[in-house]
Protein backbone atom coordinates (compact mmCIF):
# COMPACT_ATOMS: atom_id res chain seq x y z
CA MET A 1 43.43 27.72 -1.61
CA SER A 2 45.70 28.28 1.38
CA GLN A 3 42.69 29.78 3.19
CA VAL A 4 40.35 26.84 2.48
CA ASP A 5 39.31 24.75 5.48
CA LEU A 6 38.95 21.15 4.30
CA ASN A 7 36.47 20.54 7.10
CA LEU A 8 33.96 22.58 5.09
CA PHE A 9 33.94 19.81 2.49
CA ARG A 10 33.48 17.21 5.19
CA VAL A 11 30.40 19.12 6.35
CA LEU A 12 29.06 19.31 2.79
CA ASP A 13 29.56 15.57 2.39
CA ALA A 14 27.77 14.84 5.68
CA VAL A 15 24.78 17.11 4.98
CA ILE A 16 24.23 15.58 1.54
CA ARG A 17 24.87 12.02 2.67
CA TYR A 18 22.60 12.17 5.73
CA GLY A 19 19.96 14.39 4.16
CA GLY A 20 19.96 17.34 6.52
CA VAL A 21 21.70 19.54 9.07
CA THR A 22 20.43 17.84 12.24
CA THR A 23 21.54 14.30 11.37
CA ALA A 24 24.84 15.56 9.94
CA ALA A 25 25.47 17.42 13.20
CA GLU A 26 24.80 14.27 15.23
CA MET A 27 27.10 12.14 13.07
CA MET A 28 29.92 14.72 13.15
CA GLU A 29 29.41 15.51 16.86
CA MET A 30 28.82 19.18 16.06
CA THR A 31 25.92 21.51 16.78
CA PRO A 32 23.39 22.27 14.03
CA SER A 33 24.44 25.91 14.30
CA ALA A 34 28.08 25.01 13.58
CA ILE A 35 26.99 22.93 10.58
CA SER A 36 24.93 25.84 9.23
CA GLN A 37 27.83 28.25 9.71
CA ALA A 38 30.17 25.90 7.83
CA ILE A 39 27.71 25.66 4.93
CA SER A 40 27.46 29.47 4.87
CA ARG A 41 31.25 29.78 4.74
CA LEU A 42 31.47 27.26 1.89
CA THR A 43 28.64 29.02 0.04
CA THR A 44 30.59 32.28 0.26
CA LEU A 45 33.72 30.53 -0.97
CA VAL A 46 31.94 28.91 -3.93
CA GLY A 47 29.93 32.01 -4.77
CA GLU A 48 26.70 30.14 -5.48
CA PRO A 49 23.87 28.75 -3.32
CA LEU A 50 24.52 25.18 -2.22
CA PHE A 51 21.17 24.39 -0.56
CA VAL A 52 17.61 25.66 -0.91
CA ARG A 53 14.74 25.42 1.56
CA GLN A 54 12.16 22.72 0.84
CA GLY A 55 9.41 22.33 3.41
CA ARG A 56 11.07 21.98 6.81
CA GLY A 57 14.35 20.76 5.35
CA ILE A 58 16.93 21.72 2.75
CA THR A 59 17.77 20.31 -0.68
CA PRO A 60 21.21 20.48 -2.37
CA THR A 61 21.43 22.54 -5.53
CA ALA A 62 22.93 21.24 -8.76
CA ARG A 63 26.15 23.10 -7.89
CA ALA A 64 26.33 21.37 -4.50
CA LEU A 65 25.80 17.94 -6.05
CA SER A 66 28.44 18.65 -8.69
CA LEU A 67 30.91 19.85 -6.05
CA HIS A 68 30.14 16.85 -3.86
CA HIS A 69 30.80 14.48 -6.77
CA GLU A 70 34.15 16.15 -7.42
CA ILE A 71 35.42 16.12 -3.84
CA MET A 72 33.85 12.88 -2.54
CA VAL A 73 36.52 10.42 -3.74
CA PRO A 74 39.62 12.45 -2.73
CA LEU A 75 37.99 13.36 0.58
CA HIS A 76 37.18 9.75 1.44
CA ASP A 77 40.64 8.73 0.22
CA MET A 78 42.28 11.15 2.66
CA GLU A 79 40.06 9.94 5.50
CA ARG A 80 40.95 6.32 4.79
CA SER A 81 44.66 7.16 4.67
CA LEU A 82 44.38 8.64 8.16
CA GLN A 83 42.24 5.75 9.41
CA ARG A 84 44.85 3.22 8.35
CA THR A 85 47.33 4.73 10.80
CA ASP A 86 44.93 4.38 13.73
CA LEU A 87 43.81 1.37 15.65
CA PHE A 88 40.18 0.60 14.94
CA ASP A 89 37.90 0.32 17.96
CA PRO A 90 34.46 -0.86 16.80
CA GLN A 91 32.80 0.39 19.99
CA THR A 92 33.89 4.00 19.48
CA SER A 93 34.58 4.38 15.75
CA ARG A 94 32.20 6.51 13.65
CA ARG A 95 33.44 5.16 10.35
CA THR A 96 31.23 4.63 7.30
CA PHE A 97 31.89 1.36 5.46
CA ARG A 98 30.96 1.16 1.78
CA ILE A 99 30.21 -2.08 -0.05
CA ALA A 100 29.40 -2.53 -3.73
CA GLY A 101 27.48 -5.72 -4.45
CA VAL A 102 25.52 -7.32 -7.22
CA PRO A 103 21.73 -7.35 -6.74
CA ASP A 104 20.23 -10.19 -4.66
CA ILE A 105 23.44 -10.73 -2.67
CA ASP A 106 22.31 -7.86 -0.45
CA ILE A 107 19.29 -9.82 0.80
CA PHE A 108 21.70 -12.45 2.13
CA PHE A 109 24.38 -10.23 3.69
CA LEU A 110 22.87 -6.85 4.52
CA PRO A 111 20.45 -7.71 7.38
CA GLU A 112 23.03 -9.76 9.27
CA LEU A 113 25.81 -7.23 8.71
CA ASN A 114 23.54 -4.45 9.89
CA ASN A 115 22.71 -6.42 13.05
CA LEU A 116 26.41 -7.03 13.71
CA LEU A 117 27.22 -3.35 13.35
CA GLN A 118 24.38 -2.36 15.68
CA THR A 119 25.71 -4.61 18.44
CA GLN A 120 29.48 -4.49 17.87
CA ALA A 121 30.05 -1.11 16.19
CA PRO A 122 27.01 0.99 17.13
CA ASN A 123 28.38 4.29 15.79
CA CYS A 124 29.55 2.95 12.42
CA GLN A 125 27.48 3.25 9.26
CA LEU A 126 27.09 0.78 6.38
CA GLU A 127 26.37 1.95 2.84
CA TRP A 128 25.49 -0.75 0.29
CA ASN A 129 25.46 0.09 -3.42
CA THR A 130 23.97 -2.29 -5.99
CA GLN A 131 23.85 0.32 -8.75
CA VAL A 132 27.45 -0.29 -9.88
CA GLN A 133 26.70 -3.44 -11.88
CA ASP A 134 29.43 -3.08 -14.51
CA GLU A 135 32.49 -5.13 -13.51
CA ALA A 136 34.95 -2.47 -14.70
CA LEU A 137 33.18 0.23 -12.67
CA ARG A 138 33.25 -1.91 -9.52
CA GLN A 139 36.96 -2.48 -10.03
CA ASN A 140 37.56 1.23 -10.57
CA SER A 141 35.65 1.97 -7.34
CA LEU A 142 38.20 -0.12 -5.44
CA TYR A 143 41.12 1.65 -7.13
CA LEU A 144 39.64 5.03 -6.21
CA HIS A 145 38.77 3.84 -2.67
CA SER A 146 35.21 5.04 -3.13
CA VAL A 147 34.14 1.61 -1.84
CA ASP A 148 35.85 -0.63 0.72
CA LEU A 149 34.67 -4.03 -0.53
CA VAL A 150 33.06 -5.56 -3.58
CA LEU A 151 30.87 -8.66 -3.24
CA ALA A 152 30.25 -10.32 -6.61
CA THR A 153 30.00 -13.68 -8.34
CA LYS A 154 33.45 -13.54 -9.96
CA PRO A 155 36.91 -12.53 -8.76
CA MET A 156 38.74 -9.52 -10.13
CA ALA A 157 41.87 -10.55 -11.99
CA GLU A 158 43.47 -7.10 -12.20
CA GLN A 159 46.72 -6.18 -10.49
CA GLY A 160 46.33 -4.68 -7.04
CA ILE A 161 43.07 -6.48 -6.19
CA GLU A 162 42.77 -9.25 -3.60
CA ASN A 163 39.96 -11.81 -3.88
CA GLU A 164 38.56 -14.37 -1.47
CA GLN A 165 35.73 -16.81 -2.15
CA ILE A 166 33.49 -16.63 0.90
CA MET A 167 30.59 -18.87 -0.07
CA SER A 168 28.88 -20.79 -2.86
CA GLN A 169 25.30 -21.84 -3.43
CA ALA A 170 23.76 -24.64 -5.50
CA LEU A 171 21.28 -23.51 -8.15
CA ARG A 172 17.66 -24.68 -8.20
CA ILE A 173 14.75 -24.49 -10.62
CA ALA A 174 11.78 -22.55 -9.28
CA CYS A 175 8.20 -22.93 -10.50
CA ARG A 176 4.79 -22.62 -8.88
CA LYS A 177 3.66 -25.74 -7.05
CA ASP A 178 0.53 -26.11 -9.16
CA HIS A 179 2.40 -25.79 -12.46
CA PRO A 180 0.28 -27.61 -15.07
CA ARG A 181 3.19 -29.53 -16.65
CA ILE A 182 5.89 -29.83 -13.99
CA ARG A 183 5.17 -32.16 -11.07
CA GLN A 184 8.68 -33.56 -10.63
CA ALA A 185 12.26 -32.64 -11.45
CA PRO A 186 12.20 -31.64 -15.15
CA ASP A 187 14.50 -33.16 -17.74
CA MET A 188 16.42 -31.08 -20.30
CA ALA A 189 13.63 -31.13 -22.89
CA THR A 190 11.00 -30.04 -20.37
CA PHE A 191 13.18 -27.29 -18.91
CA PHE A 192 13.95 -25.69 -22.26
CA TYR A 193 10.39 -26.11 -23.53
CA GLU A 194 9.05 -23.74 -20.85
CA LYS A 195 9.34 -19.96 -20.80
CA HIS A 196 11.73 -18.36 -18.30
CA VAL A 197 12.35 -15.31 -16.16
CA VAL A 198 16.09 -14.52 -16.22
CA LEU A 199 18.21 -12.02 -14.30
CA GLN A 200 19.85 -9.07 -15.99
CA THR A 201 22.96 -9.54 -13.86
CA ARG A 202 25.81 -10.78 -16.04
CA ARG A 203 28.85 -12.83 -15.09
CA LEU A 204 31.76 -12.92 -17.55
CA ASP A 205 29.56 -10.96 -19.98
CA SER A 206 26.99 -13.75 -20.15
CA LEU A 207 23.88 -14.91 -18.31
CA LEU A 208 24.90 -16.36 -14.96
CA LEU A 209 23.56 -19.84 -15.65
CA ASN A 210 25.60 -20.21 -18.86
CA THR A 211 28.89 -19.44 -17.09
CA LEU A 212 28.55 -22.22 -14.51
CA THR A 213 28.34 -25.16 -16.90
CA LYS A 214 31.09 -26.42 -19.20
CA ALA A 215 28.73 -27.77 -21.86
CA PRO A 216 26.92 -25.16 -23.99
CA LEU A 217 23.23 -24.88 -23.15
CA PRO A 218 20.37 -24.46 -25.62
CA PRO A 219 18.85 -20.97 -25.68
CA ARG A 220 16.04 -20.39 -23.23
CA GLN A 221 12.69 -18.84 -24.13
CA ILE A 222 12.94 -15.61 -22.17
CA ALA A 223 9.54 -14.29 -21.16
CA TYR A 224 10.88 -11.56 -18.89
CA GLU A 225 14.28 -10.19 -17.87
CA SER A 226 14.44 -8.77 -14.34
CA ASP A 227 17.02 -6.88 -12.29
CA SER A 228 15.67 -8.47 -9.09
CA LEU A 229 15.42 -12.11 -8.11
CA LEU A 230 12.61 -11.23 -5.71
CA THR A 231 10.60 -9.81 -8.61
CA ALA A 232 11.47 -12.85 -10.73
CA LEU A 233 10.25 -15.30 -8.09
CA HIS A 234 7.02 -13.36 -7.58
CA LEU A 235 6.37 -13.53 -11.32
CA VAL A 236 7.07 -17.26 -11.33
CA SER A 237 4.60 -17.76 -8.48
CA ARG A 238 1.80 -16.24 -10.62
CA THR A 239 2.63 -17.65 -14.07
CA ASP A 240 3.78 -20.88 -15.72
CA TRP A 241 7.28 -19.44 -16.15
CA LEU A 242 10.45 -20.95 -14.66
CA CYS A 243 13.37 -19.27 -12.94
CA VAL A 244 16.77 -20.43 -11.69
CA ALA A 245 17.64 -19.23 -8.18
CA SER A 246 20.11 -20.08 -5.45
CA GLN A 247 19.24 -22.74 -2.91
CA TRP A 248 19.40 -20.09 -0.16
CA HIS A 249 16.83 -17.88 -1.89
CA MET A 250 14.55 -20.85 -2.41
CA GLU A 251 14.80 -21.88 1.24
CA LYS A 252 13.98 -18.34 2.40
CA LEU A 253 11.32 -17.40 -0.15
CA GLY A 254 10.02 -20.61 -1.70
CA GLN A 255 7.48 -21.51 0.95
CA ALA A 256 6.13 -17.97 1.30
CA LEU A 257 5.58 -17.77 -2.47
CA ASP A 258 4.26 -21.35 -2.74
CA LEU A 259 7.06 -22.41 -5.09
CA ALA A 260 8.40 -25.84 -5.94
CA SER A 261 12.18 -26.31 -6.06
CA TYR A 262 13.95 -28.83 -8.32
CA PRO A 263 17.58 -29.61 -9.20
CA LEU A 264 19.00 -28.65 -12.58
CA PRO A 265 18.84 -31.46 -15.17
CA TRP A 266 22.57 -31.08 -16.00
CA LEU A 267 25.82 -30.82 -14.06
CA SER A 268 26.48 -27.27 -12.93
CA GLU A 269 28.96 -25.59 -10.65
CA ASP A 270 27.62 -23.89 -7.58
CA CYS A 271 27.32 -20.12 -7.84
CA PRO A 272 30.25 -18.54 -5.94
CA VAL A 273 30.43 -15.23 -4.08
CA TYR A 274 33.77 -13.42 -3.87
CA MET A 275 34.90 -10.64 -1.57
CA SER A 276 37.37 -8.26 -3.26
CA TRP A 277 39.41 -5.34 -1.91
CA HIS A 278 42.42 -3.24 -2.89
CA LYS A 279 45.82 -4.49 -1.69
CA SER A 280 46.76 -1.02 -0.44
CA SER A 281 44.13 -1.37 2.30
CA GLY A 282 45.76 -4.46 3.78
CA GLN A 283 46.88 -2.56 6.90
CA ASP A 284 43.49 -0.92 7.40
CA THR A 285 42.40 -2.40 10.73
CA GLY A 286 38.84 -1.20 10.28
CA LEU A 287 38.49 -2.85 6.89
CA ASN A 288 40.06 -6.05 8.21
CA TRP A 289 37.43 -6.03 10.96
CA LEU A 290 34.67 -5.60 8.35
CA LYS A 291 36.04 -8.49 6.29
CA ASP A 292 35.86 -10.71 9.37
CA GLN A 293 32.20 -9.75 9.81
CA VAL A 294 31.44 -10.61 6.18
CA ARG A 295 33.16 -13.99 6.63
CA ALA A 296 31.08 -14.59 9.75
CA VAL A 297 27.83 -13.78 7.96
CA SER A 298 28.70 -16.02 5.00
CA SER A 299 29.09 -18.98 7.37
CA PHE A 300 25.58 -18.60 8.88
C-alpha cells in the first residue's frame, strides 16, 4: 500500500462519473493520455480489467464499479476535509456539490441552482440525487459525507445534523377543468368520493397529506400511486381523478395541463421544505456558499 498513488483512485472516480476519458481529463485538467496511463497503472495494481471498449468509448467493468463504490465515500471525505481548510473561490473552484432531495423538489430548485452555478461558479458541478428516498439513508449519506445537503419535507432530528426550513407551500386540489362533477371548490364529501392519484413519497412514514393535518382524514380511493408529481398531474388532466399538489406546481403546470386548482376543504399546514447538513461541515466555506444559493433560490 505504501506504493499506491491515491490520485489513481481520483482518476477512476472521474472517468466513471463523467463517462469517459476526454471529459475526465478536462475536469481534472490533465491530458487524455495521462488519464489513460493512470487507468493502466491502476489496472495493473488491481490485476483485473477496469474498462472495456464499447463503440468509440469505454465502459467500466463490474470490478471497476465495485472498486468505485468502495473508495468513493472515503475519497470524497478526504477531498472535503482538504477543501474545508481552503478559502472557496466560486470563480475558480472545480468542486462538485452533491444534493439529495425528494422527488418533485428538484423541479423547483435544480434549474435555478444550475443557472446560478453557470454564472457564479462556472467550473463547479452539481449532482442531484432523488433515488435516496428512505429518510435513514439520506441521514446516513450526510454522516458519510457522500452528499453535502439534503432537501426534504421534514427535518432530521438526529445528533450532528443541522436543519433549516427554507420555504413552505400551500397545498391545492388539482382536477381537469372539464371535470364532470367538480365545478367549484369541493367539500369533504365530494373530495373523498372521487378517486385519487397519490405520491409514493412518504413523510413521517405516512402519505404527505395525512401528516400536515391534525385531524385524522378518511381514507382516499387511490386509483394510482406515482413517484412523480408531473406524471400524477398528467394523469389527472386526462381522467376524472384528483391529486393534491403544491401551489407552486399548480402555478407552473396547471395552465399548460388545463387543470383547475381548488383549496383543501379542511385546515392544513403548508408543506415545508428543509435544508439539512452535517454539523462537521460548518467551516466548509464552499458548502456555506452553496447554502446561500439554495436560500436565494427558495426566495424566488
